[in-house]
Amino acid sequence: KHPELVDINYIYSENGDETDWLHFNSVTYNNDLNQIMVSSYNLSEIWIIDHSTKTTADAAKHIGGKLGKGGDILFRWGNPLVYQGGIGDDQRLFGQHNPYWIEKGYPDAGKILVFNNGFGRLDGNYSSVDIISPEIDKKGNYIIENGKSYLPKKAEWSYSDSQKSSFYSKTISSAQQLPNGNILICNGNSGLFFEINQNKQIVWEYKNPACNENGVIQDM
């Protein structure tokens, strides 16, 4: 009933090990919105909260801040199972890293770009780079379907390899949009850096020579 809150009883792991419950792996700030976005690897979700609450007391309530919601989660996306807003087929993020708002002046400014690691996908493990465009009403509220999940239902744009398993990094990794619209991608586990153009074609790549044949980074 309260997707704006955190369900501390949600079990994310099959073996029930909750010692690393949220595993936040990034944080970013949007100055125009005065909002903060964090990434929870283990819940496969990104959360947006209000940075404009003035006091801890306001943040502990459901009032205060620019949107009058205090410390509530304003937007969450990637795994509606976590707040009982969907089923397994509705999960979109899988152990993601480095979500951030694309900067002003870039082709997809204001949208969210994320490296979707892809561990545990229903159709097999593979990574993708996704662009998400949250739906917001005229008052600045993020839109959620009644009793369901926050919108959009899926990424607006996504890149993965034509041979999906060929592009996969279980952990770390990142991506960023460049001023010309190309995407710079870091496959962290294999030590591979490459840039794709707007037609999703690789224009250059560089392999870290300190990786062995299995893609494991070695000590120099």
mmCIF file of C-alpha atoms in Angstrom:
data_model
loop_
_atom_site.group_PDB
_atom_site.id
_atom_site.type_symbol
_atom_site.label_atom_id
_atom_site.label_comp_id
_atom_site.label_asym_id
_atom_site.label_seq_id
_atom_site.Cartn_x
_atom_site.Cartn_y
_atom_site.Cartn_z
ATOM 1 C CA LYS A 1 0.000 0.000 0.000
ATOM 2 C CA HIS A 2 2.985 2.338 0.438
ATOM 3 C CA PRO A 3 5.496 2.131 -2.419
ATOM 4 C CA GLU A 4 6.993 5.385 -1.146
ATOM 5 C CA LEU A 5 8.356 3.420 1.823
ATOM 6 C CA VAL A 6 10.912 0.616 2.115
ATOM 7 C CA ASP A 7 9.783 -2.930 2.898
ATOM 8 C CA ILE A 8 12.453 -4.163 5.290
ATOM 9 C CA ASN A 9 11.071 -7.710 5.040
ATOM 10 C CA TYR A 10 11.683 -8.122 1.319
ATOM 11 C CA ILE A 11 13.966 -11.127 0.742
ATOM 12 C CA TYR A 12 16.230 -10.546 -2.255
ATOM 13 C CA SER A 13 18.497 -13.575 -2.032
ATOM 14 C CA GLU A 14 17.646 -17.251 -2.393
ATOM 15 C CA ASN A 15 19.806 -18.249 0.554
ATOM 16 C CA GLY A 16 18.275 -15.630 2.847
ATOM 17 C CA ASP A 17 21.589 -13.844 3.522
ATOM 18 C CA GLU A 18 20.562 -10.268 4.309
ATOM 19 C CA THR A 19 23.926 -9.068 5.649
ATOM 20 C CA ASP A 20 24.327 -6.722 2.670
ATOM 21 C CA TRP A 21 20.685 -5.734 2.314
ATOM 22 C CA LEU A 22 20.706 -2.682 0.031
ATOM 23 C CA HIS A 23 24.279 -2.444 -1.278
ATOM 24 C CA PHE A 24 24.062 1.117 -2.588
ATOM 25 C CA ASN A 25 26.683 1.409 -5.344
ATOM 26 C CA SER A 26 26.169 4.974 -6.559
ATOM 27 C CA VAL A 27 24.702 8.340 -5.672
ATOM 28 C CA THR A 28 24.105 11.351 -7.920
ATOM 29 C CA TYR A 29 22.516 14.773 -7.536
ATOM 30 C CA ASN A 30 20.258 16.760 -9.868
ATOM 31 C CA ASN A 31 20.687 20.459 -9.147
ATOM 32 C CA ASP A 32 17.687 21.565 -11.241
ATOM 33 C CA LEU A 33 15.301 19.183 -9.481
ATOM 34 C CA ASN A 34 17.147 19.304 -6.148
ATOM 35 C CA GLN A 35 16.823 15.535 -5.958
ATOM 36 C CA ILE A 36 19.174 12.653 -5.169
ATOM 37 C CA MET A 37 19.281 9.303 -6.944
ATOM 38 C CA VAL A 38 20.801 6.163 -5.430
ATOM 39 C CA SER A 39 21.259 2.673 -6.850
ATOM 40 C CA SER A 40 20.594 -0.496 -4.836
ATOM 41 C CA TYR A 41 22.468 -3.402 -6.403
ATOM 42 C CA ASN A 42 20.803 -6.112 -4.340
ATOM 43 C CA LEU A 43 17.243 -4.839 -4.765
ATOM 44 C CA SER A 44 17.854 -4.065 -8.477
ATOM 45 C CA GLU A 45 16.234 -0.664 -8.027
ATOM 46 C CA ILE A 46 17.057 2.991 -8.411
ATOM 47 C CA TRP A 47 15.471 5.419 -5.932
ATOM 48 C CA ILE A 48 14.969 9.177 -6.158
ATOM 49 C CA ILE A 49 14.462 11.220 -2.982
ATOM 50 C CA ASP A 50 13.959 14.912 -2.247
ATOM 51 C CA HIS A 51 17.056 16.868 -1.253
ATOM 52 C CA SER A 52 15.070 19.978 -0.264
ATOM 53 C CA THR A 53 13.769 18.776 3.109
ATOM 54 C CA LYS A 54 15.055 21.253 5.677
ATOM 55 C CA THR A 55 15.332 19.081 8.776
ATOM 56 C CA THR A 56 15.726 15.471 9.819
ATOM 57 C CA ALA A 57 12.274 15.744 11.415
ATOM 58 C CA ASP A 58 10.743 16.674 8.043
ATOM 59 C CA ALA A 59 12.542 13.833 6.340
ATOM 60 C CA ALA A 60 11.180 11.392 8.929
ATOM 61 C CA LYS A 61 7.605 12.393 8.073
ATOM 62 C CA HIS A 62 5.565 12.533 4.888
ATOM 63 C CA ILE A 63 5.665 16.316 4.675
ATOM 64 C CA GLY A 64 8.273 18.928 3.904
ATOM 65 C CA GLY A 65 10.493 19.550 0.939
ATOM 66 C CA LYS A 66 9.665 20.931 -2.492
ATOM 67 C CA LEU A 67 7.085 18.237 -3.241
ATOM 68 C CA GLY A 68 5.698 18.063 0.292
ATOM 69 C CA LYS A 69 6.619 14.405 0.746
ATOM 70 C CA GLY A 70 9.413 14.626 3.279
ATOM 71 C CA GLY A 71 11.694 11.609 3.221
ATOM 72 C CA ASP A 72 9.433 9.449 1.061
ATOM 73 C CA ILE A 73 10.796 7.761 -2.034
ATOM 74 C CA LEU A 74 9.632 9.974 -4.912
ATOM 75 C CA PHE A 75 10.444 7.462 -7.645
ATOM 76 C CA ARG A 76 11.703 3.914 -7.776
ATOM 77 C CA TRP A 77 12.317 1.818 -10.847
ATOM 78 C CA GLY A 78 13.706 -1.507 -11.919
ATOM 79 C CA ASN A 79 12.091 -4.155 -9.727
ATOM 80 C CA PRO A 80 8.435 -3.617 -8.721
ATOM 81 C CA LEU A 81 8.500 -6.963 -6.898
ATOM 82 C CA VAL A 82 10.243 -5.122 -4.070
ATOM 83 C CA TYR A 83 7.078 -3.110 -3.332
ATOM 84 C CA GLN A 84 4.567 -5.686 -4.616
ATOM 85 C CA GLY A 85 3.848 -3.598 -7.684
ATOM 86 C CA GLY A 86 4.377 -6.335 -10.257
ATOM 87 C CA ILE A 87 5.511 -9.857 -11.040
ATOM 88 C CA GLY A 88 8.819 -11.371 -12.140
ATOM 89 C CA ASP A 89 8.213 -10.486 -15.799
ATOM 90 C CA ASP A 90 7.991 -6.805 -14.801
ATOM 91 C CA GLN A 91 11.563 -6.614 -13.488
ATOM 92 C CA ARG A 92 13.723 -4.371 -15.681
ATOM 93 C CA LEU A 93 16.991 -3.859 -13.762
ATOM 94 C CA PHE A 94 19.321 -6.620 -12.615
ATOM 95 C CA GLY A 95 22.183 -5.579 -10.337
ATOM 96 C CA GLN A 96 22.621 -2.228 -12.113
ATOM 97 C CA HIS A 97 25.422 0.324 -11.681
ATOM 98 C CA ASN A 98 26.020 4.029 -12.270
ATOM 99 C CA PRO A 99 22.554 5.463 -13.008
ATOM 100 C CA TYR A 100 22.688 9.220 -13.556
ATOM 101 C CA TRP A 101 20.720 12.089 -15.088
ATOM 102 C CA ILE A 102 22.100 12.959 -18.513
ATOM 103 C CA GLU A 103 23.445 16.509 -18.537
ATOM 104 C CA LYS A 104 21.953 19.601 -20.169
ATOM 105 C CA GLY A 105 22.900 20.084 -23.802
ATOM 106 C CA TYR A 106 23.095 16.360 -24.511
ATOM 107 C CA PRO A 107 20.613 14.616 -26.844
ATOM 108 C CA ASP A 108 18.812 12.835 -23.992
ATOM 109 C CA ALA A 109 19.223 15.527 -21.335
ATOM 110 C CA GLY A 110 17.198 14.939 -18.181
ATOM 111 C CA LYS A 111 16.675 11.236 -18.802
ATOM 112 C CA ILE A 112 18.355 8.510 -16.752
ATOM 113 C CA LEU A 113 21.144 6.370 -18.204
ATOM 114 C CA VAL A 114 22.160 3.183 -16.390
ATOM 115 C CA PHE A 115 24.467 0.196 -16.882
ATOM 116 C CA ASN A 116 22.125 -2.770 -16.426
ATOM 117 C CA ASN A 117 24.455 -5.622 -15.441
ATOM 118 C CA GLY A 118 21.864 -8.293 -16.134
ATOM 119 C CA PHE A 119 22.676 -10.911 -13.516
ATOM 120 C CA GLY A 120 19.595 -13.095 -13.010
ATOM 121 C CA ARG A 121 17.589 -12.130 -16.095
ATOM 122 C CA LEU A 122 14.844 -14.606 -16.902
ATOM 123 C CA ASP A 123 16.203 -15.068 -20.435
ATOM 124 C CA GLY A 124 19.832 -15.480 -19.377
ATOM 125 C CA ASN A 125 22.637 -13.313 -18.044
ATOM 126 C CA TYR A 126 23.643 -10.429 -20.296
ATOM 127 C CA SER A 127 24.272 -6.721 -19.841
ATOM 128 C CA SER A 128 22.596 -3.740 -21.445
ATOM 129 C CA VAL A 129 22.836 0.021 -21.349
ATOM 130 C CA ASP A 130 19.396 1.545 -20.830
ATOM 131 C CA ILE A 131 17.919 5.029 -21.044
ATOM 132 C CA ILE A 132 14.871 5.610 -18.847
ATOM 133 C CA SER A 133 12.450 8.528 -19.160
ATOM 134 C CA PRO A 134 10.370 8.798 -15.952
ATOM 135 C CA GLU A 135 6.811 10.051 -16.401
ATOM 136 C CA ILE A 136 6.115 13.208 -14.394
ATOM 137 C CA ASP A 137 2.881 15.201 -13.979
ATOM 138 C CA LYS A 138 2.516 18.998 -14.160
ATOM 139 C CA LYS A 139 3.235 19.347 -10.445
ATOM 140 C CA GLY A 140 6.504 17.464 -10.699
ATOM 141 C CA ASN A 141 5.225 14.212 -9.190
ATOM 142 C CA TYR A 142 6.470 10.932 -10.610
ATOM 143 C CA ILE A 143 3.548 8.929 -11.981
ATOM 144 C CA ILE A 144 2.694 5.492 -10.620
ATOM 145 C CA GLU A 145 -0.099 3.279 -11.900
ATOM 146 C CA ASN A 146 -2.659 2.745 -9.150
ATOM 147 C CA GLY A 147 -1.653 -0.358 -7.219
ATOM 148 C CA LYS A 148 1.109 -1.128 -9.710
ATOM 149 C CA SER A 149 4.519 0.236 -10.647
ATOM 150 C CA TYR A 150 6.116 3.567 -11.410
ATOM 151 C CA LEU A 151 6.181 4.505 -15.068
ATOM 152 C CA PRO A 152 7.562 3.906 -17.638
ATOM 153 C CA LYS A 153 6.943 0.196 -18.074
ATOM 154 C CA LYS A 154 10.272 -0.292 -19.852
ATOM 155 C CA ALA A 155 13.387 1.556 -20.960
ATOM 156 C CA GLU A 156 12.972 4.092 -23.753
ATOM 157 C CA TRP A 157 16.224 2.955 -25.407
ATOM 158 C CA SER A 158 18.465 -0.033 -24.807
ATOM 159 C CA TYR A 159 21.728 -1.441 -26.151
ATOM 160 C CA SER A 160 22.928 -5.029 -25.861
ATOM 161 C CA ASP A 161 25.102 -7.200 -28.087
ATOM 162 C CA SER A 162 23.439 -9.091 -30.941
ATOM 163 C CA GLN A 163 24.972 -12.166 -29.309
ATOM 164 C CA LYS A 164 23.640 -11.173 -25.914
ATOM 165 C CA SER A 165 25.970 -13.245 -23.758
ATOM 166 C CA SER A 166 28.981 -11.630 -25.501
ATOM 167 C CA PHE A 167 28.363 -8.387 -23.598
ATOM 168 C CA TYR A 168 28.077 -9.229 -19.917
ATOM 169 C CA SER A 169 29.552 -7.916 -16.695
ATOM 170 C CA LYS A 170 28.089 -9.327 -13.484
ATOM 171 C CA THR A 171 29.431 -6.487 -11.329
ATOM 172 C CA ILE A 172 30.883 -2.944 -11.481
ATOM 173 C CA SER A 173 30.827 -1.233 -14.957
ATOM 174 C CA SER A 174 29.326 2.021 -16.230
ATOM 175 C CA ALA A 175 28.202 4.017 -19.247
ATOM 176 C CA GLN A 176 27.763 7.671 -20.154
ATOM 177 C CA GLN A 177 26.320 9.644 -23.032
ATOM 178 C CA LEU A 178 28.711 11.915 -24.923
ATOM 179 C CA PRO A 179 27.793 15.350 -26.338
ATOM 180 C CA ASN A 180 27.339 13.912 -29.845
ATOM 181 C CA GLY A 181 24.875 11.288 -28.596
ATOM 182 C CA ASN A 182 27.310 8.378 -28.669
ATOM 183 C CA ILE A 183 27.570 6.165 -25.591
ATOM 184 C CA LEU A 184 30.870 5.344 -23.880
ATOM 185 C CA ILE A 185 30.680 1.965 -22.143
ATOM 186 C CA CYS A 186 32.959 0.280 -19.609
ATOM 187 C CA ASN A 187 32.569 -3.490 -19.232
ATOM 188 C CA GLY A 188 34.227 -3.650 -15.859
ATOM 189 C CA ASN A 189 34.661 -7.393 -15.416
ATOM 190 C CA SER A 190 36.396 -7.893 -18.766
ATOM 191 C CA GLY A 191 38.293 -4.582 -18.791
ATOM 192 C CA LEU A 192 36.763 -3.595 -22.148
ATOM 193 C CA PHE A 193 36.006 0.033 -23.060
ATOM 194 C CA PHE A 194 34.070 0.847 -26.217
ATOM 195 C CA GLU A 195 31.993 3.595 -27.794
ATOM 196 C CA ILE A 196 28.813 3.075 -29.800
ATOM 197 C CA ASN A 197 27.144 5.563 -32.126
ATOM 198 C CA GLN A 198 23.437 6.338 -32.370
ATOM 199 C CA ASN A 199 23.007 3.354 -34.714
ATOM 200 C CA LYS A 200 24.404 1.107 -31.945
ATOM 201 C CA GLN A 201 27.556 0.414 -33.941
ATOM 202 C CA ILE A 202 30.933 0.170 -32.181
ATOM 203 C CA VAL A 203 33.189 2.984 -33.404
ATOM 204 C CA TRP A 204 36.248 2.072 -31.305
ATOM 205 C CA GLU A 205 37.218 -0.177 -28.417
ATOM 206 C CA TYR A 206 40.125 -0.712 -26.050
ATOM 207 C CA LYS A 207 40.897 -3.855 -24.037
ATOM 208 C CA ASN A 208 42.786 -3.501 -20.784
ATOM 209 C CA PRO A 209 45.976 -5.551 -21.336
ATOM 210 C CA ALA A 210 46.085 -6.390 -17.619
ATOM 211 C CA CYS A 211 43.208 -8.877 -18.072
ATOM 212 C CA ASN A 212 43.722 -12.591 -18.641
ATOM 213 C CA GLU A 213 41.852 -14.662 -21.211
ATOM 214 C CA ASN A 214 38.860 -14.905 -18.860
ATOM 215 C CA GLY A 215 38.624 -11.148 -18.476
ATOM 216 C CA VAL A 216 39.899 -11.088 -14.880
ATOM 217 C CA ILE A 217 41.994 -8.004 -14.110
ATOM 218 C CA GLN A 218 45.480 -8.968 -12.935
ATOM 219 C CA ASP A 219 47.846 -7.118 -10.621
ATOM 220 C CA MET A 220 50.331 -4.982 -12.497
#
